[in-house]
Coordinates of C-alpha atoms in Angstrom, one line a residue:
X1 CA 0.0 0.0 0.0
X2 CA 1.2 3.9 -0.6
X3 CA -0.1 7.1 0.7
X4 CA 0.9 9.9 -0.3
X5 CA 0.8 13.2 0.9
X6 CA 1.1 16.1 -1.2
X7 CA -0.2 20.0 -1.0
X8 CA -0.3 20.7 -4.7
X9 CA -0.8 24.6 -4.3
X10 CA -3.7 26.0 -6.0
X11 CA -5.2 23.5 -7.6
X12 CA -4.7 19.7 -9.8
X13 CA -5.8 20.8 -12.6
X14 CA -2.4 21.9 -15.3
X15 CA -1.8 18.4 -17.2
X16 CA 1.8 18.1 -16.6
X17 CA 0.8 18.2 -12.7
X18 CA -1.5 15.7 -13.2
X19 CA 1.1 13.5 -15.2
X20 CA 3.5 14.4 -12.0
X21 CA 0.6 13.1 -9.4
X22 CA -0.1 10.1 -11.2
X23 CA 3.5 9.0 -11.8
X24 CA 3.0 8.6 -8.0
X25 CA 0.9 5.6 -7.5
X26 CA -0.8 6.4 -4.8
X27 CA -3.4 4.3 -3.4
X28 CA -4.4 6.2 -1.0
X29 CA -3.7 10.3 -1.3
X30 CA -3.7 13.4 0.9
X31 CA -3.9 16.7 -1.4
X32 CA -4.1 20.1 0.7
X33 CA -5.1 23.0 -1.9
X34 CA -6.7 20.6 -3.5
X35 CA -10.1 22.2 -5.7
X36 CA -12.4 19.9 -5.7
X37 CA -13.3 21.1 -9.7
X38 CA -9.7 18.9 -10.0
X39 CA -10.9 15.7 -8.7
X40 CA -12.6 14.1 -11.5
X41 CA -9.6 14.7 -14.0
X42 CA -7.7 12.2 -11.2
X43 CA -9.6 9.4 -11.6
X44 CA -10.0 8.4 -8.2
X45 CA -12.3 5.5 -6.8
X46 CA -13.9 7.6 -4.1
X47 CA -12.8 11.3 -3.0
X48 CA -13.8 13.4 0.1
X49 CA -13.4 17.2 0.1
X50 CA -13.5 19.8 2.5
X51 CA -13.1 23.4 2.2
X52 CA -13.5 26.3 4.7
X53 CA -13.5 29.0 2.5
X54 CA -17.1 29.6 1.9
X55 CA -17.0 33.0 0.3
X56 CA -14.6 32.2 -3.2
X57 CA -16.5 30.5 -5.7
X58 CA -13.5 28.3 -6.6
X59 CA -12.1 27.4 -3.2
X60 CA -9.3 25.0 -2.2
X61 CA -9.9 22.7 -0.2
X62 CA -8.2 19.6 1.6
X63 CA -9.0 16.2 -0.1
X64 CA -8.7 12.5 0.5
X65 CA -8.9 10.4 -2.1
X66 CA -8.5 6.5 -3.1
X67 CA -7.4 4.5 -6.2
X68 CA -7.9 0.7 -6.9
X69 CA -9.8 -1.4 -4.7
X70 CA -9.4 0.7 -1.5
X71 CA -12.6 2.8 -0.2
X72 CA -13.0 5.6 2.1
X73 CA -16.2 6.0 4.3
X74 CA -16.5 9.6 6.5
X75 CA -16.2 9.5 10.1
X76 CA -17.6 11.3 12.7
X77 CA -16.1 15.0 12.5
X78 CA -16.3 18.7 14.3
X79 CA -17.0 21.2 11.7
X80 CA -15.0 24.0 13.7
X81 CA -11.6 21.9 13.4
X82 CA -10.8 23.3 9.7
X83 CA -9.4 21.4 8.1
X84 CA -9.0 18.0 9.6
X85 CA -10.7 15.3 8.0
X86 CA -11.1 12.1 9.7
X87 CA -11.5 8.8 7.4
X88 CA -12.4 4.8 7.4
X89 CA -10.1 3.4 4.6
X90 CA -11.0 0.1 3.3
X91 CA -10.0 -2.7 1.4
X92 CA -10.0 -6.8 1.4
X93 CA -6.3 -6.6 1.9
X94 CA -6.6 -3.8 5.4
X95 CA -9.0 -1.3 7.4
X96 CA -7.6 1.3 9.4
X97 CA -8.2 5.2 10.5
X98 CA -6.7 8.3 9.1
X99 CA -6.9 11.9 9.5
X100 CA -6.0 13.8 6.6
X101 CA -4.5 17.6 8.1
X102 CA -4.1 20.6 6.9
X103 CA -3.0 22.7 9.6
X104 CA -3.9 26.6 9.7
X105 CA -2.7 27.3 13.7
X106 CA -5.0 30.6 14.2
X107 CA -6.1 31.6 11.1
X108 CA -9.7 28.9 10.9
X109 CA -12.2 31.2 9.1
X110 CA -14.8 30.4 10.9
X111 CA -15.8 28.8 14.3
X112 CA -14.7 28.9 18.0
X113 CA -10.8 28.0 16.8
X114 CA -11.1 31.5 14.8
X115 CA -8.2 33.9 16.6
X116 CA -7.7 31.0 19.0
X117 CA -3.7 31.2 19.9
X118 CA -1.5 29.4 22.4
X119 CA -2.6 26.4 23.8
X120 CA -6.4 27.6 22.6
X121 CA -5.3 27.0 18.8
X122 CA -7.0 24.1 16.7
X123 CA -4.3 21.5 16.7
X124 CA -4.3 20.5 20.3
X125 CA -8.1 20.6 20.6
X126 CA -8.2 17.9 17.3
X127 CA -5.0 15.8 18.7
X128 CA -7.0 15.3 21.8
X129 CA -10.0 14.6 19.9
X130 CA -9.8 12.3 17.4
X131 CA -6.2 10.3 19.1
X132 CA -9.6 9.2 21.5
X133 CA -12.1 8.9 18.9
X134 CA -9.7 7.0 16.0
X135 CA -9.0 3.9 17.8
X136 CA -6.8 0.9 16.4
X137 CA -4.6 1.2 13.3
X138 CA -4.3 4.7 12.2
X139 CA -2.2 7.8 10.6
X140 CA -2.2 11.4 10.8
X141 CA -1.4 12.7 7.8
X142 CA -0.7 16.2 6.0
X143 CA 0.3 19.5 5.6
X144 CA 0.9 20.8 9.1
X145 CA 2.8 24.4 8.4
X146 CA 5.2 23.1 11.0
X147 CA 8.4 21.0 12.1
X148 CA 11.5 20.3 13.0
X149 CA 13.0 23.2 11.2
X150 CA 10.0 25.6 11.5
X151 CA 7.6 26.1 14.9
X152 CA 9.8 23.2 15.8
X153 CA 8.7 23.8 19.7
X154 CA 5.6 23.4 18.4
X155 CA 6.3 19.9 16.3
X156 CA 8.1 18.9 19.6
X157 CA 4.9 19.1 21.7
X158 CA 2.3 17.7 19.2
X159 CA 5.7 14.4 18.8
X160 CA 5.4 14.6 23.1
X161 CA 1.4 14.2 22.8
X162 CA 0.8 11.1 20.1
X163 CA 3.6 9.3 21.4
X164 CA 1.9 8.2 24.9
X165 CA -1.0 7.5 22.2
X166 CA 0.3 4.9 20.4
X167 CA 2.0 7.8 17.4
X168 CA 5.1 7.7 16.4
X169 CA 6.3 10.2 13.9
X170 CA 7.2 7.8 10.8
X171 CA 9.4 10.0 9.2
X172 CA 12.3 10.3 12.4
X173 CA 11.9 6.7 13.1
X174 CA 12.1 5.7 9.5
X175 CA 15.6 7.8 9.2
X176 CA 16.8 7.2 13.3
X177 CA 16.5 11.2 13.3
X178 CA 15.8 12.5 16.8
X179 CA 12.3 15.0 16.8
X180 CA 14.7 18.4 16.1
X181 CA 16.5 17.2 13.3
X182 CA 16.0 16.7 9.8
X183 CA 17.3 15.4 6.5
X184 CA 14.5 16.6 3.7
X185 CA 12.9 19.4 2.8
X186 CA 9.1 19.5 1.9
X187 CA 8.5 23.3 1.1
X188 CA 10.4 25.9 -0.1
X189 CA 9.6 29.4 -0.3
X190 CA 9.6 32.1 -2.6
X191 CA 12.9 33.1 -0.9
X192 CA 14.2 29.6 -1.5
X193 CA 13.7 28.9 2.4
X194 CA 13.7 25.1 3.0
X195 CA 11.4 23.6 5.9
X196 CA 10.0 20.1 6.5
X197 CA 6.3 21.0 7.3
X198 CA 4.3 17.9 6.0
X199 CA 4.3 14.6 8.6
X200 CA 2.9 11.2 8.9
X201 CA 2.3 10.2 12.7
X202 CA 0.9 6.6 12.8
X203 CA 0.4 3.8 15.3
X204 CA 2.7 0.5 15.7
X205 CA 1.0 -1.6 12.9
X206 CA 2.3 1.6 10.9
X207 CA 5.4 1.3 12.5
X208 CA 5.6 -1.9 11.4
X209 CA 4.6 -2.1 8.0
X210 CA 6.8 0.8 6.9
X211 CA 9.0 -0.5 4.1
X212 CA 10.1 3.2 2.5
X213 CA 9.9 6.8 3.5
X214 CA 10.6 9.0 0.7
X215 CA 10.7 12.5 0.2
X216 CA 11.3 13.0 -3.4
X217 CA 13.5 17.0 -3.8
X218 CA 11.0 20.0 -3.4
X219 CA 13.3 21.7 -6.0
X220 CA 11.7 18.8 -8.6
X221 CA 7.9 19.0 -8.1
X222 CA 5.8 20.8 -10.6
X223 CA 3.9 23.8 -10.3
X224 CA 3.8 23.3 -6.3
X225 CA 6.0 24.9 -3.6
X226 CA 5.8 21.3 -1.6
X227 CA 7.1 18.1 -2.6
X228 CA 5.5 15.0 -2.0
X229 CA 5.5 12.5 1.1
X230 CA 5.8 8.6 -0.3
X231 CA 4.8 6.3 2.2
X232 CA 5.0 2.4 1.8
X233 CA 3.1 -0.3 3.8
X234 CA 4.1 -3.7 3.5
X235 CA 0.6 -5.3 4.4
X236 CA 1.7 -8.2 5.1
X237 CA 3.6 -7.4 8.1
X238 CA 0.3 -4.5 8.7
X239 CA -1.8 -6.8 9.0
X240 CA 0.0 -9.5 11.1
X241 CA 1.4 -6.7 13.9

């Protein structure tokens, strides 16, 4: 199995992004800024979308989506936590939970997490929540605008509150990295800034499974200031764990 994770910046829609996207193989896929005018061009099997921009006509959004035999069924979700989208993935070969992210710290648009700073900001309020409500195996997965080379006090904490969960962040076990240190870049900036902002947290049959971890250069992706985030299950050793 592969998820990937990638924020594709305004949009799927230019055909030599879609070429990119598809070169992928993903099975299961995580696409902040996705519009969900894009998702039909991807062929998926199933797709969920979110957005909280309500005011633009053509918003992006955060979407979820599935290829081959794998489905996705919506889970239980609180409309205020923008934009973190809990999901039942499904298949004959494995079922687990996953949160797709994509993190905005204060700026939600709407809701009682709009303005909210400190330890009143969204992310701690949807760790808490859905660590309790997404039980067995599971991933957090996405864009979260931080890491260990930016808000890394931050990335630090959220590491300190999955791990007593069951979390581990794939990634720094994958490459024996401690929490503050990394070797990739996954967004570069118009100043040509690096940072390592996208993450997968999962639980031990994730732990287990993980075969690759691969964070292709952000320098190479097209039309997108992110790169993407390749994860590899081997289900065989999912399932058995």
């Amino acid at each position: 199995m592969r998820i990937v994770i990638w924020n594709c910046m305004n949009g799927l829609g230019n055909p030599k992004q879609i070429e990119y996207f598809n070169k992928l193989k993903a099975d299961i896929a995580i696409l902040p800024e996705l519009k969900q005018k894009n998702i039909d061009g991807l062929k998926a099997n199933q797709a969920i979308w979110m957005t909280n921009n309500h005011t633009n006509k053509v918003p992006k959004g955060l979407g979820v989506l599935s290829f081959g035999d794998w489905d996705l069924e919506p889970l239980d979700f609180d409309e205020d936590m923008e934009l973190y989208i809990p999901v039942k993935v499904m298949s004959e070969k494995a079922t687990f939970n996953l949160l797709a992210v994509w993190n905005f710290y204060f700026e939600c648009k709407q809701g009682r997490f709009m303005g909210a700073k400190g330890d009143a900001q969204l992310e701690w309020a949807a760790i808490a929540r859905y660590s309790e409500q997404l039980l067995g195996p599971c991933v957090f997965a996405g864009d979260w605008n931080l890491g260990p080379t930016f808000a890394q006090e931050n990335f630090i904490r959220i590491c300190d509150e999955l791990s007593p969960k069951g979390f581990s962040s794939l990634y720094h076990d994958f490459y024996n990295l401690e929490h503050t240190d990394s070797r990739h870049s996954t967004f570069i900036t118009p100043t040509k800034k690096y940072h390592h902002l996208d993450h997968f947290f999962g639980t031990k049959e994730f732990l287990d499974g993980m075969t690759n971890y691969e964070i292709p250069s952000v320098d190479d992706a097209i039309l997108s200031d992110h790169s993407p985030i390749i994860l590899d299950i081997d289900l065989t050793r999912f399932t058995n764990s």
